[in-house]
Coordinates of C-alpha atoms and ligand atoms in Angstrom, one line a residue:
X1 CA 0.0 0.0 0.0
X2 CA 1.0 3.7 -0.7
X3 CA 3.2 5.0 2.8
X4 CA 0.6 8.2 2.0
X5 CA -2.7 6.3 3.4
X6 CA -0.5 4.6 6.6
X7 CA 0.6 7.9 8.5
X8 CA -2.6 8.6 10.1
X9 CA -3.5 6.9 13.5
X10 CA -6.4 7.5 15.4
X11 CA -6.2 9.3 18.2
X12 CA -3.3 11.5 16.8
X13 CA -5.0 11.2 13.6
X14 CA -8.5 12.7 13.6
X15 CA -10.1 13.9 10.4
X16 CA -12.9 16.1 12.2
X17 CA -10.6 18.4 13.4
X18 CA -10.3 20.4 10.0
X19 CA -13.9 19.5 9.8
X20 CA -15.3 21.2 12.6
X21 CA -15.7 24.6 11.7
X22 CA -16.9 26.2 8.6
X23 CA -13.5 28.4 8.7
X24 CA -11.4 25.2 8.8
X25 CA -13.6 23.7 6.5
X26 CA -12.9 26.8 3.7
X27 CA -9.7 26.4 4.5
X28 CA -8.8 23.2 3.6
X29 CA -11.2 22.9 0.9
X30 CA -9.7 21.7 -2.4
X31 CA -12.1 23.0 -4.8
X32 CA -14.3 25.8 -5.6
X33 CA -16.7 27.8 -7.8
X34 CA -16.5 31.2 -8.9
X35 CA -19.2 32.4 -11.2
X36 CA -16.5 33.2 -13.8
X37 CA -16.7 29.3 -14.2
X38 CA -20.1 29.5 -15.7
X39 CA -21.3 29.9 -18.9
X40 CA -25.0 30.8 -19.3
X41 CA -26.9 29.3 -22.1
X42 CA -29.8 31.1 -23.7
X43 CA -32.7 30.0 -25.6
X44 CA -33.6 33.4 -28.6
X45 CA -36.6 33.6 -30.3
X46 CA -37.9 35.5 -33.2
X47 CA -40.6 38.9 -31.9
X48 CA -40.5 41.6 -29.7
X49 CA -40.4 41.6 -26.1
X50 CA -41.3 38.0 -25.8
X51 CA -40.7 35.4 -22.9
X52 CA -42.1 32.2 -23.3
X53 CA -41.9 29.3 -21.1
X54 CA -40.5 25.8 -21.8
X55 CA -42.7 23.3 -19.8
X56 CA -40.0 20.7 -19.3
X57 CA -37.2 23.2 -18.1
X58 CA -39.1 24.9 -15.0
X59 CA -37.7 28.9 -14.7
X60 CA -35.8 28.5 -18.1
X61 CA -37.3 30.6 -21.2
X62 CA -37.1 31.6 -24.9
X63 CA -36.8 35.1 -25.2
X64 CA -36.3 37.6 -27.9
X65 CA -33.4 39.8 -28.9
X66 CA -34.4 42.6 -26.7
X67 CA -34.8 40.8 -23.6
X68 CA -31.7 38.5 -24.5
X69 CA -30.0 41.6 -24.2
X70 CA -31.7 41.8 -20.8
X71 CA -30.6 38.4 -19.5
X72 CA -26.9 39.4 -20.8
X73 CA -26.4 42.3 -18.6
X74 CA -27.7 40.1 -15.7
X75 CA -24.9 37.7 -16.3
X76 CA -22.4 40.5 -17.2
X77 CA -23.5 41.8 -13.9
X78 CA -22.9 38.6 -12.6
X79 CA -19.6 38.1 -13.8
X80 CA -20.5 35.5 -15.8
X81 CA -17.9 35.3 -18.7
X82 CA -19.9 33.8 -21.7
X83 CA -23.2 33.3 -22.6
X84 CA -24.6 30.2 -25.5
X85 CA -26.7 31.2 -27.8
X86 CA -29.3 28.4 -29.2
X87 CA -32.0 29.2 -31.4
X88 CA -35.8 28.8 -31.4
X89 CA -36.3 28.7 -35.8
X90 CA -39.8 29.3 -37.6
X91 CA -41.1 25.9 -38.7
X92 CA -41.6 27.7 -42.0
X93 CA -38.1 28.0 -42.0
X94 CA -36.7 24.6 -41.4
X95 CA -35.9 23.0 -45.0
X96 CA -34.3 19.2 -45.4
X97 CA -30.6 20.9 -45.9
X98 CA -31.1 22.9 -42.7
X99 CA -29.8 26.0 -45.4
X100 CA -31.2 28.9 -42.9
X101 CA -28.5 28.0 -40.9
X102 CA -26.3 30.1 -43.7
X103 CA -28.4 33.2 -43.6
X104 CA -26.3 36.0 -42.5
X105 CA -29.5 37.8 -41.1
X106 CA -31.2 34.7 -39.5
X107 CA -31.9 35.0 -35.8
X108 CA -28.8 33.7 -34.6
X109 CA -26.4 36.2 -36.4
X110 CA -28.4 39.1 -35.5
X111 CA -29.0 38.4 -31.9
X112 CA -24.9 37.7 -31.8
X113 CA -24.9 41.2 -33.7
X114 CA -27.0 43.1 -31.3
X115 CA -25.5 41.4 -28.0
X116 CA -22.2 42.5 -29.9
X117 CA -22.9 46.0 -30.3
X118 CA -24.0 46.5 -26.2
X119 CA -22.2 44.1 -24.6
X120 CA -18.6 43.7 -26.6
X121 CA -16.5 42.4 -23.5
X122 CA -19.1 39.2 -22.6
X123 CA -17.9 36.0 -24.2
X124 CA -20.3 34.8 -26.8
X125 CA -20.7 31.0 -27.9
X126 CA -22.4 29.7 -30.6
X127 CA -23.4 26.2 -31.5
X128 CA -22.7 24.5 -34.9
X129 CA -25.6 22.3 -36.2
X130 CA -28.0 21.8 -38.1
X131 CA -31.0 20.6 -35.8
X132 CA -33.0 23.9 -35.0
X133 CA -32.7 24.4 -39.4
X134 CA -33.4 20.3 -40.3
X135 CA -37.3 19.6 -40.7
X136 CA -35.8 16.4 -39.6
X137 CA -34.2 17.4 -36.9
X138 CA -30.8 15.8 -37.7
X139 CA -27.5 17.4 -36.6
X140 CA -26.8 16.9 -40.9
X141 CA -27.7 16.2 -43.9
X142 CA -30.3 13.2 -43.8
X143 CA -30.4 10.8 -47.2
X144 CA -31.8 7.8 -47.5
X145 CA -31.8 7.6 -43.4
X146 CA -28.3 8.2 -43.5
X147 CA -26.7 11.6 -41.9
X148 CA -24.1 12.3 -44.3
X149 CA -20.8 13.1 -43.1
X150 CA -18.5 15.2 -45.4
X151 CA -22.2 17.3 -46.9
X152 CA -22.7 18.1 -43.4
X153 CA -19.1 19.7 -43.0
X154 CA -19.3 21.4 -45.7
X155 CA -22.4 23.6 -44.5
X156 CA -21.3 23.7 -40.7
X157 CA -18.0 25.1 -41.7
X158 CA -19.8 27.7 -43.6
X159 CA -22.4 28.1 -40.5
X160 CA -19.1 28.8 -38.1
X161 CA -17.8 31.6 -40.9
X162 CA -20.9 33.3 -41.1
X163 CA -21.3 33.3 -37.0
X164 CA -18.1 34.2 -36.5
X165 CA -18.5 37.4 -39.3
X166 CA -21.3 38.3 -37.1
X167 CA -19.5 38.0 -33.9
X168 CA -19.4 34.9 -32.4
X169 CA -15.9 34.7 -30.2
X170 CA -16.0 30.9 -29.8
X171 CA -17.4 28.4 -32.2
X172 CA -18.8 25.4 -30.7
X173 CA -19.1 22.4 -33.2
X174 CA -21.8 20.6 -31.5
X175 CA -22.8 18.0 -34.5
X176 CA -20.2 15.1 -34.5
X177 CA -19.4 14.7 -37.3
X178 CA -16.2 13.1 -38.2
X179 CA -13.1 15.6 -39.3
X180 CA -15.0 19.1 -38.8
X181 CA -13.1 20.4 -36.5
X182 CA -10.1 20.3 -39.1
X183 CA -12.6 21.8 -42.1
X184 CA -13.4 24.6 -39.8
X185 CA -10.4 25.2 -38.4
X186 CA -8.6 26.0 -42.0
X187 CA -11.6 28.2 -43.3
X188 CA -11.4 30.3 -40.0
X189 CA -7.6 30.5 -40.6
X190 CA -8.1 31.3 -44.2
X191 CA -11.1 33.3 -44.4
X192 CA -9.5 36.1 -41.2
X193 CA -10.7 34.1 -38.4
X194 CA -7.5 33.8 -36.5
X195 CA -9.0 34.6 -32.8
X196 CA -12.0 32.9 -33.2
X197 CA -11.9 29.6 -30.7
X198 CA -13.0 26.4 -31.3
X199 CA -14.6 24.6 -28.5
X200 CA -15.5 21.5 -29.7
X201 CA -17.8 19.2 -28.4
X202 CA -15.7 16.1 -28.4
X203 CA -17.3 13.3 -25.9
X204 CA -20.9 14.3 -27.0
X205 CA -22.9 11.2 -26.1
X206 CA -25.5 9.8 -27.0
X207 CA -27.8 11.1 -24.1
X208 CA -31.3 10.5 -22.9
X209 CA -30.4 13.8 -21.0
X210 CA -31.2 16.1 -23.9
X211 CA -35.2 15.6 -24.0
X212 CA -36.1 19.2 -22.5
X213 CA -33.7 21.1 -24.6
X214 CA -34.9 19.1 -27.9
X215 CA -38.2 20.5 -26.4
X216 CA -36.7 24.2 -25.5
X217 CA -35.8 24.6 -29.2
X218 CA -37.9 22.4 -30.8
X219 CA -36.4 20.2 -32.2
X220 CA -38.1 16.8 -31.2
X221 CA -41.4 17.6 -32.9
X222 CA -39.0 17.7 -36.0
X223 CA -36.9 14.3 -34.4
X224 CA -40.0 12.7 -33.5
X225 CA -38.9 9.1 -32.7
X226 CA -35.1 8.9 -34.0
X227 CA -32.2 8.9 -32.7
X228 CA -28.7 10.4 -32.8
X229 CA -27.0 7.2 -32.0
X230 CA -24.8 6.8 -35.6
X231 CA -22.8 10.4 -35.0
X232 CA -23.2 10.9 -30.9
X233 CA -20.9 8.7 -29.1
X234 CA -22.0 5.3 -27.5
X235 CA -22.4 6.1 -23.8
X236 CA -20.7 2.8 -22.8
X237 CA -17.6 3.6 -24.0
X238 CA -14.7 6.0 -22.2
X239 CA -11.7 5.1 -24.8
X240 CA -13.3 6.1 -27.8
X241 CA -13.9 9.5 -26.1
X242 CA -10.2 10.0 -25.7
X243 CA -9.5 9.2 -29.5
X244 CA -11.8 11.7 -30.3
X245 CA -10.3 14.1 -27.7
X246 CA -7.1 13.7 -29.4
X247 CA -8.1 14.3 -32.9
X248 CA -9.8 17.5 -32.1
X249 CA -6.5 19.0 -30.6
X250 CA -4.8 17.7 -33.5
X251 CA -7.3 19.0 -35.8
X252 CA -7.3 22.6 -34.0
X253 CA -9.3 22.7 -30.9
X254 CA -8.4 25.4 -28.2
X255 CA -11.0 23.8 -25.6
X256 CA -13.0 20.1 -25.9
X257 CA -16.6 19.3 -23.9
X258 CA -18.3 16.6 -22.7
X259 CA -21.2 16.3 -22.5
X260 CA -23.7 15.6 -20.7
X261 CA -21.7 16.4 -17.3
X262 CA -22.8 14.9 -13.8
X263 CA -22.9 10.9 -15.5
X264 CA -20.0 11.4 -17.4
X265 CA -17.4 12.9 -14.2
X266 CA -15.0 9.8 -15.5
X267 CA -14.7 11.1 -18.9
X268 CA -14.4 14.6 -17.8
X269 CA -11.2 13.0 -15.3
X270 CA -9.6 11.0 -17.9
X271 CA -9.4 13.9 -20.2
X272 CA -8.2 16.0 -17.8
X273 CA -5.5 13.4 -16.9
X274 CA -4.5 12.7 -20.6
X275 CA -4.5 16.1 -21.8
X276 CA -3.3 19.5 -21.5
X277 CA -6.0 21.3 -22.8
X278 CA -9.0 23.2 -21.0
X279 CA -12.0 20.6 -20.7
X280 CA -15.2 22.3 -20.1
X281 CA -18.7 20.2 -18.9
X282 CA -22.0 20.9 -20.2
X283 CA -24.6 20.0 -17.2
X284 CA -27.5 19.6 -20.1
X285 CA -31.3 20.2 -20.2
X286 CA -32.6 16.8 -18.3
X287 CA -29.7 17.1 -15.4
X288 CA -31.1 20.4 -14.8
X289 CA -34.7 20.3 -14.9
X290 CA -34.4 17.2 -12.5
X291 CA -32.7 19.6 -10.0
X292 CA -35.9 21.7 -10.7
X293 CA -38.8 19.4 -10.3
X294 CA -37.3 17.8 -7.4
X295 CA -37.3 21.3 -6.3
X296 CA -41.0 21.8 -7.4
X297 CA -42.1 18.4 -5.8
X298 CA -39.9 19.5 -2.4
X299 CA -37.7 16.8 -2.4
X300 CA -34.5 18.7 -2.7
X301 CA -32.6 22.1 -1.8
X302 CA -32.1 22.8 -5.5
X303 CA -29.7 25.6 -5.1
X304 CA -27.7 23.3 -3.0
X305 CA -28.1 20.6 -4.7
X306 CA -27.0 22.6 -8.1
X307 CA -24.1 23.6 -6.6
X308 CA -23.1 20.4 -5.1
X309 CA -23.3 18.9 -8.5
X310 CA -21.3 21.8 -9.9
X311 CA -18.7 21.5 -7.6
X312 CA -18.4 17.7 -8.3
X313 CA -17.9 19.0 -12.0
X314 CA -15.4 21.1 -11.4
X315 CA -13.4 18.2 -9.0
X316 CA -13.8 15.8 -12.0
X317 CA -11.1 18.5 -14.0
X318 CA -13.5 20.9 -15.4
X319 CA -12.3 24.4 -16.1
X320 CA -15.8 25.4 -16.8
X321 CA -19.1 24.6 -16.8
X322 CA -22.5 25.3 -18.9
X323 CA -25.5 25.8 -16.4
X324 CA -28.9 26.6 -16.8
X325 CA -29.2 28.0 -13.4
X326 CA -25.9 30.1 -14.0
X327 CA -27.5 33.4 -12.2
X328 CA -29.3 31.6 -9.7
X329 CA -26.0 29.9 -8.4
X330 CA -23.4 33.5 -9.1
X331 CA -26.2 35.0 -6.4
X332 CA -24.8 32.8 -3.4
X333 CA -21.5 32.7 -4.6
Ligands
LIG401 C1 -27.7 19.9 -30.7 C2 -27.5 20.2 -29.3 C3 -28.1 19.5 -28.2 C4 -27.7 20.1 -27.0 C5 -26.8 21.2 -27.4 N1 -26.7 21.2 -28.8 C6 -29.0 18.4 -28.2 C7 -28.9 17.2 -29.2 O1 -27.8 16.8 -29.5 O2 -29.9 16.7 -29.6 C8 -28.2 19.6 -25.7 C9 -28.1 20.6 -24.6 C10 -29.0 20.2 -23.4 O3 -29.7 19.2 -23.4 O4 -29.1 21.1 -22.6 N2 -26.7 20.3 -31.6

């Protein structure tokens, strides 16, 4: 056995003593959260001074530009760093090729635009996929059942040009498809994107965790029964998650996610072991709303509980987090 776990001996040895009071407690404590770990995501819709609920994510709401502006200045006030974007599209507007995704005036472009203009020093992240554009609701290009791979590329390295024209500081490849961090890596460089950072979803899985935000911008009307299960990673596996860590860095990633966060601390750890790059976790749509109808149903303190679980994020190796209840959590920090 390691010498380290053999030098204790009760009595001389007692644990409790650092325990005992909340200064020895803080004092010894080996993690902690700021709010400038968070990152807030935001759900935009098209309209004017517009909040609408989303029944499966209690106290999280679409809102338009204007009042996405709002909720910015809270988190700026906050100081929480960055902001998500993820947008609510028209049904009228969602086509088989997902091609609204590459109009530089859609919803997304001008809400990075405005938030932009008033709010220039908040970090702005925007997702790259097609499933708020697909009438199928597919990440990609769908043929013959099949999402294509290199298609897809093709128009998601064009969708992180035109968002990072508009604004967009980091570009966050959410799709899975194989060799697009490379594709949009070379077109940034090329086309005078130096700056703009890739975070790339990397361990995406597979989750059952995603139901409420397929419902926030919805997107599983257009899903229906299907599944992502032939690009989003197999949640049984941890290895495969590290090849695909390492060929985003090699491809050009500055940061890699995983995704979904609290049942996936082990990959979050490896990761963090095996590489030296910022891993950030995304605590996802059906982590949080369970927080908020145990809330709801009084089984749980969900602002401890939230920040217990964040916590445990950031002692798995996270360097940041993505939280729903950002601003309800930077309050008691
Ligand atoms: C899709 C995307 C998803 C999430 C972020 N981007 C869902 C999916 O893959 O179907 C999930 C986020 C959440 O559940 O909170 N590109």
């Amino acid at each position: 056995m390691n010498k380290r776990f053999t030098i204790g001996k009760f009595p001389r040895t007692r644990l409790r003593r650092n325990r005992q009071k909340k200064w020895t407690r803080d004092l010894v404590s080996e993690n902690n959260l700021s709010s400038k770990d968070l990152i807030l995501p935001l759900f935009v819709i098209e309209g004017k001074k517009k909040v609408e609920n989303i029944n499966s994510i209690p106290s999280i709401k679409r809102y338009s530009i204007d009042q996405i502006l709002k909720k910015t200045e809270e988190a700026c006030k906050h100081n929480i760093p960055a902001i998500a974007l993820f947008p609510y599209i028209n049904k009228k507007l969602k086509t088989t090729d997902g091609r609204e995704a590459l109009n530089k005036n859609n919803l997304i472009c001008k809400t990075i635009r405005e938030i932009k203009k008033r709010f220039p020093d908040i970090g702005l992240i925007c997702d790259v996929a097609l499933d708020p554009y697909t009438i199928h609701g597919h990440d990609g290009i769908l043929k013959n059942g099949n999402v294509l791979n290199d298609e897809t590329i093709e128009i998601l390295s064009e969708q992180a040009i035109i968002q990072a024209e508009a604004g967009a500081d980091i570009i966050a490849p959410s799709d899975m498809m194989d060799g697009r961090i490379g594709v949009i890596r070379d077109r940034l460089e090329t086309e005078g994107f130096d700056k703009t950072i890739i975070l790339s979803y990397s361990a995406k899985f597979a989750s059952n965790f995603y139901g409420p935000f397929r419902d926030a911008i919805g997107s599983n009307q257009t899903l229906g029964k299907a599944d992502k299960k032939t690009y989003q990673m197999d949640y049984k596996n941890s290895k495969e998650a590290l090849r695909e860590v390492a060929m985003d860095i090699k491809e050009g990633a500055d940061m890699v996610m995983v995704k979904p966060a609290l049942p996936y601390l082990d990959i979050v750890n490896k990761i963090n072991k095996e590489f030296n790059i910022p891993v950030l976790a995304y605590q996802v749509s059906g982590e949080f709303s369970l927080l908020k109808f145990g809330e709801k149903e009084k089984i749980i303190n969900y602002t401890e509980c939230l920040y217990e679980s964040l916590i445990s994020i950031k002692r798995a190796g996270s360097s940041a987090i993505f939280c729903y209840g950002a601003i309800d959590i930077a309050k008691i920090l």
